[in-house]
Coordinates of C-alpha atoms and ligand atoms in Angstrom, one line a residue:
X205 CA -9.6 18.8 23.6
X206 CA -11.9 20.0 26.1
X207 CA -14.5 17.5 24.4
X208 CA -12.3 13.6 23.8
X209 CA -15.4 11.7 24.9
X210 CA -18.9 11.2 23.3
X211 CA -21.7 9.2 25.1
X212 CA -23.4 9.9 21.7
X213 CA -22.6 6.2 21.3
X214 CA -23.9 3.5 23.7
X215 CA -20.7 1.2 24.5
X216 CA -22.1 -1.7 23.8
X217 CA -23.5 -0.9 20.6
X218 CA -23.6 -3.7 18.0
X219 CA -22.8 -1.1 14.8
X220 CA -22.3 -4.4 12.4
X221 CA -27.0 -4.1 12.3
X222 CA -28.1 -1.4 10.2
X223 CA -31.4 -1.2 12.6
X224 CA -28.9 0.2 15.6
X225 CA -26.8 3.2 13.2
X226 CA -29.7 3.9 11.7
X227 CA -31.6 5.7 14.5
X228 CA -27.7 7.3 15.3
X229 CA -26.3 8.7 11.2
X230 CA -30.1 10.6 12.1
X231 CA -29.7 12.3 15.1
X232 CA -26.7 13.1 14.2
X233 CA -28.6 14.8 10.4
X234 CA -31.2 16.4 12.1
X235 CA -29.4 17.5 15.3
X236 CA -29.6 21.5 15.5
X237 CA -26.3 22.7 15.3
X238 CA -26.1 26.6 16.8
X239 CA -22.6 27.3 18.6
X240 CA -18.7 26.8 17.7
X241 CA -19.2 24.2 20.8
X242 CA -21.3 22.6 19.2
X243 CA -20.5 21.7 16.1
X244 CA -17.4 20.6 18.1
X245 CA -19.2 18.1 19.9
X246 CA -20.5 17.3 16.5
X247 CA -17.7 16.1 15.1
X248 CA -16.5 14.4 17.9
X249 CA -19.4 12.3 17.7
X250 CA -20.0 11.5 14.5
X251 CA -16.0 10.7 15.2
X252 CA -17.4 7.6 17.6
X253 CA -19.7 6.4 15.6
X254 CA -17.6 6.4 11.6
X255 CA -15.2 4.0 15.1
X256 CA -17.8 1.7 15.6
X257 CA -18.9 1.2 12.3
X258 CA -15.5 0.6 11.1
X259 CA -14.4 -1.7 14.6
X260 CA -17.5 -3.8 13.1
X261 CA -15.9 -3.9 10.1
X262 CA -12.3 -5.6 10.8
X263 CA -14.1 -7.4 13.1
X264 CA -16.2 -9.1 10.3
X265 CA -13.3 -8.8 7.7
X266 CA -11.1 -10.8 10.2
X267 CA -12.8 -12.6 11.2
X268 CA -13.6 -14.1 7.4
X269 CA -9.8 -13.2 6.6
X270 CA -8.5 -16.1 9.1
X271 CA -11.0 -18.4 8.9
X272 CA -12.5 -18.9 4.5
X273 CA -13.5 -22.7 5.3
X274 CA -16.0 -20.7 7.8
X275 CA -19.5 -20.1 5.8
X276 CA -21.2 -18.1 8.5
X277 CA -18.5 -15.9 9.0
X278 CA -18.4 -15.4 5.1
X279 CA -21.7 -14.4 5.2
X280 CA -21.4 -12.6 8.4
X281 CA -19.0 -9.9 6.5
X282 CA -20.8 -10.9 2.7
X283 CA -24.3 -9.6 3.8
X284 CA -22.8 -6.1 6.2
X285 CA -20.7 -5.2 2.4
X286 CA -23.9 -5.5 0.2
X287 CA -27.0 -5.0 3.0
X288 CA -25.1 -2.5 5.4
X289 CA -22.6 -0.5 3.8
X290 CA -24.6 0.9 0.4
X291 CA -27.1 2.3 3.2
X292 CA -24.2 4.1 5.1
X293 CA -22.1 5.4 2.3
X294 CA -25.3 7.7 1.0
X295 CA -26.0 9.0 5.3
X296 CA -22.2 9.7 5.0
X297 CA -22.5 11.5 2.4
X298 CA -25.1 13.7 4.0
X299 CA -23.4 14.3 6.9
X300 CA -19.6 15.2 5.3
X301 CA -22.3 18.1 3.0
X302 CA -24.0 19.4 7.0
X303 CA -20.2 19.6 7.9
X304 CA -19.1 21.3 4.9
X305 CA -22.1 23.6 6.2
X306 CA -20.5 24.1 9.5
X307 CA -17.6 24.3 8.7
X308 CA -18.2 27.5 7.0
X309 CA -20.2 29.1 9.4
X310 CA -17.8 28.1 12.9
X311 CA -14.5 28.0 12.7
X312 CA -12.5 25.9 14.8
X313 CA -9.0 26.7 14.4
X314 CA -6.3 25.3 12.9
X315 CA -6.5 21.7 14.6
X316 CA -9.6 21.0 12.6
X317 CA -8.1 22.5 9.6
X318 CA -6.7 18.5 7.6
X319 CA -10.7 17.3 8.4
X320 CA -12.5 20.6 6.9
X321 CA -10.0 20.6 3.8
X322 CA -10.1 16.7 2.8
X323 CA -14.3 16.7 4.0
X324 CA -14.9 19.5 1.3
X325 CA -13.0 18.0 -0.9
X326 CA -15.5 14.9 -1.3
X327 CA -18.8 16.8 -1.7
X328 CA -17.1 19.8 -3.9
X329 CA -16.1 15.9 -6.3
X330 CA -19.6 14.8 -6.1
X331 CA -22.0 15.0 -8.9
X332 CA -24.4 13.2 -9.5
X333 CA -24.1 12.0 -13.0
X334 CA -20.5 10.4 -12.1
X335 CA -22.7 7.7 -10.1
X336 CA -23.6 5.6 -12.9
X337 CA -19.9 6.4 -14.8
X338 CA -18.8 5.4 -10.8
X339 CA -21.4 2.1 -11.1
X340 CA -20.3 1.1 -14.8
X341 CA -16.0 1.3 -14.0
X342 CA -16.6 -0.4 -10.5
X343 CA -18.6 -3.6 -12.9
X344 CA -15.5 -3.5 -14.8
X345 CA -13.0 -3.6 -12.1
X346 CA -15.0 -6.4 -11.3
X347 CA -14.6 -8.4 -14.7
X348 CA -10.8 -8.1 -14.8
X349 CA -10.8 -9.5 -11.5
X350 CA -12.8 -12.6 -12.5
X351 CA -10.8 -12.9 -15.6
X352 CA -7.0 -12.4 -13.5
X353 CA -8.6 -14.4 -10.1
X354 CA -9.2 -17.8 -13.5
X355 CA -6.2 -17.9 -14.9
X356 CA -4.5 -21.2 -14.5
X357 CA -1.7 -23.2 -16.1
X358 CA -1.0 -26.5 -16.0
X359 CA 2.5 -27.0 -15.3
X360 CA 4.2 -30.6 -14.1
X361 CA 1.5 -31.9 -14.8
X362 CA -0.8 -30.3 -12.2
X363 CA -3.1 -27.0 -11.9
X364 CA -1.5 -24.4 -10.9
X365 CA -2.9 -20.7 -10.2
X366 CA -0.6 -18.0 -11.6
X367 CA 0.8 -16.7 -7.7
X368 CA 1.8 -20.3 -7.4
X369 CA 3.6 -20.1 -10.7
X370 CA 6.1 -17.4 -8.7
X371 CA 8.2 -20.0 -7.3
X372 CA 9.0 -21.5 -10.5
X373 CA 10.7 -18.3 -11.1
X374 CA 13.3 -19.0 -8.0
X375 CA 14.6 -22.3 -9.0
X376 CA 18.2 -22.5 -10.4
X377 CA 17.1 -25.0 -13.1
X378 CA 16.9 -22.6 -15.6
X379 CA 15.2 -24.9 -18.6
X380 CA 12.5 -24.7 -15.8
X381 CA 12.3 -21.0 -15.3
X382 CA 12.0 -20.8 -18.5
X383 CA 9.9 -23.0 -18.9
X384 CA 7.5 -21.2 -16.4
X385 CA 7.7 -17.9 -17.3
X386 CA 6.7 -19.2 -21.5
X387 CA 3.5 -20.9 -19.8
X388 CA 2.2 -17.8 -17.3
X389 CA 2.8 -15.3 -20.4
X390 CA 1.0 -17.3 -22.9
X391 CA -1.9 -17.9 -21.0
X392 CA -1.7 -14.0 -19.9
X393 CA -1.9 -13.5 -23.4
X394 CA -4.9 -15.4 -24.3
X395 CA -7.1 -12.9 -22.2
X396 CA -5.2 -9.9 -23.0
X397 CA -7.4 -8.2 -26.3
X398 CA -10.3 -9.0 -23.5
X399 CA -7.9 -6.9 -21.0
X400 CA -7.0 -4.0 -23.7
X401 CA -11.1 -3.7 -24.5
X402 CA -11.7 -3.3 -20.9
X403 CA -9.1 -1.0 -19.9
X404 CA -9.6 1.1 -23.2
X405 CA -13.8 1.0 -21.3
X406 CA -12.3 2.6 -17.8
X407 CA -9.5 5.1 -19.6
X408 CA -12.8 6.7 -21.2
X409 CA -15.1 6.5 -18.1
X410 CA -12.7 8.5 -16.1
X411 CA -11.4 11.0 -18.7
X412 CA -15.2 12.1 -18.7
X413 CA -16.1 12.1 -14.9
X414 CA -13.3 14.3 -14.2
X415 CA -14.9 16.9 -17.0
X416 CA -18.4 15.7 -15.5
X417 CA -16.5 17.3 -12.8
X418 CA -15.1 20.8 -14.1
X419 CA -11.1 19.7 -14.4
X420 CA -9.7 18.8 -18.1
X421 CA -9.7 15.4 -17.4
X422 CA -9.2 12.8 -14.9
X423 CA -5.6 14.0 -13.8
X424 CA -7.2 17.0 -11.7
X425 CA -10.1 15.2 -11.0
X426 CA -8.1 12.3 -9.0
X427 CA -5.5 14.5 -7.1
X428 CA -8.4 16.2 -5.2
X429 CA -10.0 12.9 -5.0
X430 CA -7.0 10.9 -3.6
X431 CA -6.1 14.2 -1.7
X432 CA -3.4 15.1 -2.9
X433 CA -3.4 18.3 -2.0
X434 CA 0.8 19.4 -1.4
X435 CA 2.4 18.0 -4.9
X436 CA 1.5 18.2 -7.9
X437 CA 2.2 16.0 -11.5
X438 CA 5.3 18.2 -11.4
X439 CA 6.6 16.7 -8.5
X440 CA 5.7 13.7 -9.9
X441 CA 7.9 14.2 -13.1
X442 CA 10.9 15.7 -11.1
X443 CA 10.6 12.0 -9.4
X444 CA 10.6 10.2 -12.7
X445 CA 13.7 12.6 -13.8
X446 CA 15.4 11.7 -10.3
X447 CA 14.4 7.6 -10.4
X448 CA 15.9 7.8 -14.1
X449 CA 19.2 9.5 -13.3
X450 CA 20.2 8.5 -10.5
X451 CA 18.5 4.7 -9.4
X452 CA 19.0 3.3 -13.2
X453 CA 22.4 3.4 -12.1
X454 CA 22.8 1.8 -9.6
X455 CA 20.2 -1.4 -10.9
X456 CA 22.3 -1.6 -14.5
X457 CA 25.5 -2.1 -12.1
X458 CA 23.0 -4.7 -9.9
X459 CA 22.1 -6.6 -12.8
X460 CA 25.4 -7.1 -14.6
X461 CA 26.3 -8.3 -11.7
X462 CA 23.6 -10.9 -11.4
X463 CA 24.2 -11.6 -15.1
X464 CA 28.7 -12.1 -14.2
X465 CA 27.7 -14.0 -10.7
X466 CA 24.8 -15.9 -13.3
X467 CA 27.6 -16.8 -15.7
X468 CA 25.3 -15.3 -18.5
X469 CA 25.7 -14.0 -21.8
X470 CA 22.5 -11.6 -21.3
X471 CA 19.8 -12.2 -19.3
X472 CA 16.2 -13.4 -19.6
X473 CA 12.6 -12.4 -18.2
X474 CA 13.1 -15.4 -16.3
X475 CA 16.6 -14.4 -14.9
X476 CA 15.6 -11.8 -12.5
X477 CA 13.8 -13.9 -9.9
X478 CA 16.8 -16.5 -8.8
X479 CA 19.1 -16.4 -6.1
X480 CA 22.5 -15.3 -8.3
X481 CA 25.0 -17.8 -6.2
X482 CA 22.6 -20.2 -6.4
X483 CA 22.1 -20.6 -3.2
X484 CA 19.2 -22.4 -0.9
X485 CA 16.3 -19.6 0.6
X486 CA 17.0 -17.9 3.9
X487 CA 15.5 -19.8 6.9
X488 CA 15.0 -17.3 9.6
X489 CA 12.2 -18.5 12.2
X490 CA 10.4 -21.8 12.5
X491 CA 6.2 -20.5 12.8
X492 CA 4.7 -17.6 14.4
X493 CA 5.1 -18.3 17.7
X494 CA 9.4 -18.2 17.3
X495 CA 8.8 -15.1 14.8
X496 CA 7.2 -13.1 17.7
X497 CA 10.1 -14.4 20.0
X498 CA 12.1 -13.1 18.0
X499 CA 10.9 -9.9 16.6
X500 CA 10.7 -9.3 20.6
X501 CA 14.1 -9.0 21.0
X502 CA 14.6 -7.0 18.4
X503 CA 13.0 -4.3 19.7
X504 CA 14.1 -5.3 23.1
X505 CA 17.2 -4.1 21.4
X506 CA 16.3 -1.5 19.8
X507 CA 14.2 0.8 22.2
X508 CA 12.6 -0.4 25.2
X509 CA 9.2 1.5 24.2
X510 CA 9.1 0.3 21.0
X511 CA 9.2 -3.0 22.8
X512 CA 6.6 -2.0 25.0
X513 CA 4.8 -1.8 22.3
X514 CA 5.4 -5.3 20.8
X515 CA 4.7 -6.5 23.9
X516 CA 0.8 -5.5 23.7
X517 CA 0.3 -7.9 21.0
X518 CA 1.1 -11.0 22.6
X519 CA 2.9 -13.8 22.0
X520 CA 1.3 -14.6 18.7
X521 CA -0.3 -18.4 20.6
X522 CA -3.8 -16.6 20.6
X523 CA -5.4 -16.7 16.8
X524 CA -8.8 -15.9 17.5
X525 CA -8.7 -12.3 17.0
X526 CA -12.0 -11.4 15.9
X527 CA -13.6 -12.5 19.3
X528 CA -11.8 -13.4 21.1
X529 CA -9.1 -11.1 21.6
X530 CA -6.0 -11.8 20.2
X531 CA -4.1 -8.8 18.2
X532 CA -1.8 -11.6 15.3
X533 CA -2.7 -14.2 13.4
X534 CA 0.2 -15.4 12.0
X535 CA 1.3 -18.6 10.4
X536 CA 0.1 -19.6 6.6
X537 CA -2.7 -22.8 6.9
X538 CA -5.4 -23.8 5.1
X539 CA -8.4 -21.6 5.4
X540 CA -6.5 -18.7 5.5
X541 CA -7.1 -15.7 2.9
X542 CA -3.6 -14.9 1.5
X543 CA -1.3 -11.5 2.1
X544 CA -0.7 -9.8 5.0
X545 CA -2.2 -6.6 6.4
X546 CA -2.8 -4.5 9.9
X547 CA -5.4 -3.4 10.8
X548 CA -7.0 -1.5 14.4
X549 CA -9.6 -1.7 15.7
X550 CA -11.1 1.9 16.0
X551 CA -13.2 1.7 18.5
X552 CA -11.1 0.1 20.9
X553 CA -8.0 1.1 19.8
X554 CA -6.4 -2.5 19.3
X555 CA -4.3 -3.4 16.5
X556 CA -4.8 -6.7 14.5
X557 CA -1.5 -8.3 12.6
X558 CA -3.0 -10.9 9.7
X559 CA 0.1 -13.0 8.3
X560 CA 0.7 -16.2 5.9
X561 CA 3.8 -16.7 7.3
X562 CA 5.7 -20.0 6.1
X563 CA 9.4 -19.4 7.1
X564 CA 11.2 -17.4 5.1
X565 CA 12.3 -14.0 4.7
X566 CA 10.6 -12.3 3.7
X567 CA 7.4 -13.0 6.8
X568 CA 10.4 -11.4 8.3
X569 CA 9.7 -7.9 6.5
X570 CA 6.6 -7.8 6.7
X571 CA 6.2 -8.7 10.5
X572 CA 8.7 -5.9 11.1
X573 CA 6.1 -3.9 8.3
X574 CA 2.9 -4.5 9.9
X575 CA 4.2 -4.1 12.9
X576 CA 5.5 -0.2 12.2
X577 CA 1.7 0.2 11.2
X578 CA 1.2 -1.0 14.8
X579 CA 3.8 1.5 16.6
X580 CA 1.7 4.6 14.5
X581 CA -1.3 3.4 15.2
X582 CA -0.5 3.4 18.7
X583 CA 1.4 6.5 18.7
X584 CA -1.4 8.4 18.5
X585 CA -4.1 6.0 20.2
X586 CA -5.4 9.3 21.8
X587 CA -6.0 11.2 19.9
X588 CA -9.8 11.4 20.1
X589 CA -10.8 11.8 16.3
X590 CA -10.8 8.6 14.2
X591 CA -9.9 10.3 10.7
X592 CA -7.0 12.1 12.5
X593 CA -5.8 8.1 14.1
X594 CA -5.2 7.8 10.5
X595 CA -2.6 9.7 8.1
X596 CA -2.0 9.5 4.5
X597 CA -0.9 6.6 2.2
X598 CA 2.6 8.5 1.6
X599 CA 3.2 8.8 5.5
X600 CA 1.5 6.1 6.9
X601 CA 3.6 4.0 4.7
X602 CA 7.0 5.4 6.2
X603 CA 5.8 4.2 9.2
X604 CA 6.5 0.2 7.9
X605 CA 8.7 0.9 5.6
X606 CA 11.2 2.6 8.6
X607 CA 11.3 -0.2 10.5
X608 CA 12.4 -2.4 7.5
X609 CA 15.3 -0.6 7.8
X610 CA 16.4 1.0 11.1
X611 CA 15.8 -2.9 12.9
X612 CA 18.6 -4.5 10.2
X613 CA 21.2 -3.9 12.7
X614 CA 19.1 -6.7 14.9
X615 CA 18.9 -9.3 12.5
X616 CA 21.6 -11.1 14.4
X617 CA 18.1 -12.3 16.4
X618 CA 16.7 -13.8 13.2
X619 CA 20.8 -14.6 11.5
X620 CA 22.7 -15.7 13.9
X621 CA 25.1 -16.7 10.9
X622 CA 27.2 -14.5 9.4
X623 CA 26.6 -15.1 5.9
X624 CA 22.7 -15.2 5.4
X625 CA 22.6 -11.9 7.7
X626 CA 24.7 -10.4 4.7
X627 CA 22.7 -11.9 2.7
X628 CA 19.5 -10.3 3.9
X629 CA 20.7 -6.9 4.7
X630 CA 21.8 -6.6 1.4
X631 CA 18.4 -8.0 -0.6
X632 CA 17.1 -5.3 1.9
X633 CA 18.6 -2.4 0.8
X634 CA 19.3 -3.4 -3.0
X635 CA 15.1 -4.3 -2.4
X636 CA 14.6 -0.9 -1.2
X637 CA 16.5 1.0 -4.0
X638 CA 15.7 -1.7 -6.9
X639 CA 11.8 -0.8 -6.8
X640 CA 11.5 2.9 -7.5
X641 CA 11.8 2.3 -11.6
X642 CA 8.8 0.4 -11.3
X643 CA 6.6 2.3 -9.2
X644 CA 7.7 5.4 -12.1
X645 CA 6.9 2.5 -14.4
X646 CA 3.7 3.0 -13.8
X647 CA 3.0 6.0 -11.9
X648 CA 4.5 8.0 -15.4
X649 CA 2.5 5.5 -17.6
X650 CA -0.6 6.6 -15.6
X651 CA 0.6 10.4 -15.7
X652 CA 0.4 9.5 -19.7
X653 CA -2.2 7.1 -20.3
X654 CA -5.1 10.4 -18.6
X655 CA -3.7 13.4 -20.1
X656 CA -3.5 11.5 -23.8
X657 CA -7.2 10.0 -23.2
X658 CA -8.2 8.6 -27.0
X659 CA -4.7 7.0 -27.4
X660 CA -5.6 4.2 -29.4
X661 CA -3.5 0.4 -28.6
X662 CA -0.8 0.6 -30.4
X663 CA -0.1 4.7 -29.4
X664 CA -0.4 2.8 -25.7
X665 CA 1.6 0.0 -26.2
X666 CA 4.1 2.8 -27.5
X667 CA 4.0 4.9 -24.3
X668 CA 4.6 1.1 -22.3
X669 CA 7.4 0.4 -24.9
X670 CA 8.9 3.6 -24.1
X671 CA 9.1 3.7 -20.3
X672 CA 11.3 0.1 -20.3
X673 CA 13.5 2.2 -22.2
X674 CA 13.5 5.0 -19.8
X675 CA 13.1 3.0 -16.8
X676 CA 15.3 -0.2 -17.4
X677 CA 12.5 -2.4 -16.3
X678 CA 13.0 -6.1 -18.1
X679 CA 13.7 -3.1 -20.4
X680 CA 17.1 -2.6 -22.1
X681 CA 18.7 -4.8 -19.0
X682 CA 17.3 -7.4 -20.5
X683 CA 16.7 -9.6 -23.3
X684 CA 13.3 -9.9 -24.8
X685 CA 14.2 -12.0 -27.9
X686 CA 11.3 -13.7 -29.4
X687 CA 9.0 -12.8 -27.0
X688 CA 8.3 -9.3 -28.7
X689 CA 4.2 -9.8 -28.9
X690 CA 4.3 -10.3 -24.3
X691 CA 6.5 -6.9 -24.1
X692 CA 3.3 -4.7 -24.5
X693 CA 1.2 -6.3 -22.5
X694 CA 3.9 -6.4 -19.5
X695 CA 1.5 -3.5 -17.9
X696 CA -1.9 -5.7 -17.5
X697 CA -0.9 -7.5 -14.4
X698 CA -0.6 -4.4 -12.9
X699 CA -3.7 -4.7 -11.0
X700 CA -4.3 -1.4 -9.5
X701 CA -4.4 0.5 -12.4
X702 CA -7.7 -1.2 -13.1
X703 CA -8.7 -0.8 -9.7
X704 CA -6.7 1.7 -7.7
X705 CA -5.4 4.3 -10.8
X706 CA -3.2 6.5 -9.8
X707 CA -2.5 5.1 -6.7
X708 CA 1.0 4.1 -6.2
X709 CA 3.7 6.6 -6.5
X710 CA 2.5 7.0 -2.6
X711 CA 5.1 4.0 -2.0
X712 CA 8.0 5.7 -3.9
X713 CA 7.0 8.4 -2.0
X714 CA 7.1 6.7 1.4
X715 CA 10.4 4.7 0.4
X716 CA 12.5 7.5 -0.3
X717 CA 11.1 8.1 3.9
X718 CA 12.2 5.6 5.5
X719 CA 15.6 5.5 3.5
X720 CA 15.6 9.3 5.0
X721 CA 15.4 8.1 8.8
X722 CA 17.5 5.2 8.0
X723 CA 20.2 7.8 7.1
X724 CA 19.4 9.5 10.1
X725 CA 19.7 6.6 11.9
X726 CA 23.4 6.3 10.1
X727 CA 24.2 9.8 11.1
X728 CA 23.3 11.1 14.4
X729 CA 22.5 7.7 16.1
X730 CA 19.0 5.6 16.5
X731 CA 17.5 7.2 19.3
X732 CA 17.4 11.2 16.9
X733 CA 15.8 8.6 14.1
X734 CA 13.4 6.8 16.7
X735 CA 12.6 10.2 18.3
X736 CA 12.0 11.7 14.8
X737 CA 9.7 8.8 14.2
X738 CA 8.0 8.7 17.5
X739 CA 7.1 12.5 16.5
X740 CA 5.6 12.2 13.8
X741 CA 3.8 9.0 13.7
X742 CA 2.3 10.6 16.5
X743 CA 1.2 12.9 15.0
X744 CA -2.0 10.3 13.1
X745 CA -3.5 11.9 10.3
X746 CA -3.6 16.0 11.9
X747 CA -1.6 17.8 10.1
X748 CA -0.6 18.1 6.5
X749 CA 1.4 15.9 4.6
X750 CA 4.6 17.8 4.9
X751 CA 4.5 18.7 8.1
X752 CA 4.1 15.1 9.4
X753 CA 7.3 15.1 7.3
X754 CA 9.4 18.3 8.9
X755 CA 8.4 16.1 12.0
X756 CA 10.3 13.5 11.4
X757 CA 13.0 16.1 10.6
X758 CA 12.6 14.7 6.5
X759 CA 12.7 17.2 3.3
X760 CA 9.0 16.8 1.6
X761 CA 10.9 16.2 -1.1
X762 CA 11.2 13.1 -3.7
X763 CA 13.7 15.1 -6.4
X764 CA 17.0 14.9 -7.6
X765 CA 18.8 16.2 -4.7
X766 CA 17.0 13.8 -2.3
X767 CA 16.7 10.7 -4.7
X768 CA 21.1 11.7 -5.5
X769 CA 22.3 11.6 -1.8
X770 CA 19.4 8.2 -1.1
X771 CA 21.2 6.5 -3.7
X772 CA 24.8 7.4 -3.4
X773 CA 24.6 6.2 1.2
X774 CA 22.7 3.2 0.4
X775 CA 25.7 2.3 -2.3
X776 CA 28.4 3.2 0.8
X777 CA 26.5 0.9 2.7
X778 CA 26.6 -1.6 0.4
X779 CA 29.7 -1.9 0.0
X780 CA 30.5 -2.7 3.1
X781 CA 28.6 -6.2 3.4
X782 CA 30.1 -9.3 2.8
X783 CA 29.3 -10.0 -0.9
Ligands
ZN75 ZN1 2.2 -1.1 4.7

């Protein structure tokens, strides 16, 4: 790249202020671009401005999530989202149109293929008449979130949110699990009519948006909108078939073992979260600093390169991320937002990892998962275009999920006790496959919904029950006797269906990729797997999906042969572990 450095955006620009970014956006729009070199300069300058705006957003978001009780931070973030972002959006779209026009005039070669393709798709899909529909759908989505967020129950004499109720599904007291499950299920049913009505309206509007844009319905429209250029609905169907054929028998065997270990006649919906041997929770570490030092030792053992990258994040003792320069904020504490994420500060090109660690095994999974995202950002840190420093989710999650699997041989750092170690590894390997049927269910359901947009609620319930039967997700393998009113509405819990339609199969595609790299580590050794990992991650998002998979020596295939091979190998590895 000849034009790697942009001097167009001042180094000290405060991009959280509209007054500071508007002149730069307008300067790009008004710039005369008369040659391929001009166009390339324009692209790099725009990228640097995008990076500055992105970093400003990141800092505000990090500041807010690390301290939700700090009112000025809440206000600063809200004000940016309400006042600045909506002003950026229309100008950004004008810039997209300008980019699409320029890309037809000046051929910049292969290097810009992905950027041109993505930008042109956004421009081609745009329809003025879809704006009000989009706004209505967003409002409906907010209504759904408000209904779900307001759901609380009284349990053990205390008011509890539904996420707080999750912990009771791990209780070894079966009556307590059943009671907790029923209280939550009844609470959900109270609002199920309202939620069904919201969903009816969403489906109708999304279908109209697809038709307005010249598609037969929503599926083709959203495939293009989600930049799924390299796979089709047919390939998604092949994924569903492969899961049904190869993963369902595996899951059935897991369930049968669970049933017999628990000593039950049959599994009920509240028997799925408890440890089948009645053991207490795993305790891999004590506090964020301990988590970081153990994880550092894991990467030290795996590869000096990964260890070096992980070390740049710090030791976890400094948590003042938004302004204090820290890269980690791991411990759960009052006044911190829930969940975990990795957020790249795009201009200074520094990763940030946020978690709510509480000393559980899933915190270990989250730590190495988010570290994988951070490695991805670091491997392509020298890429000049911010658009190429991010890759499609189907591959971005390969970077993170692979770390969950490749670190397994070194988990002795968290689990000096052999039984704990075997239990953690078993949980990881079983989980990597048993999530796939749920992914297939949600994906197949959405294909059905939007290819039959005029469906009735009864037909929708029928379609859902049919998929439950097919993928056995809380279906035929679990006894639902007496719970018949709740069962056809289980889909209402999956927020993606409301706020992020069709966004789900990405996790399945990525999980197969991660398992593929793990298999490579078993067959050719850890170093071979890590060098394929590096090769692919270093490309960022600069190449189409199949090329990213190819760079990692992975087939871009999520059908029969890929799934069959992975299931067989996971089962073989599981057999080597103690029960
Ligand atoms: Zn992730």
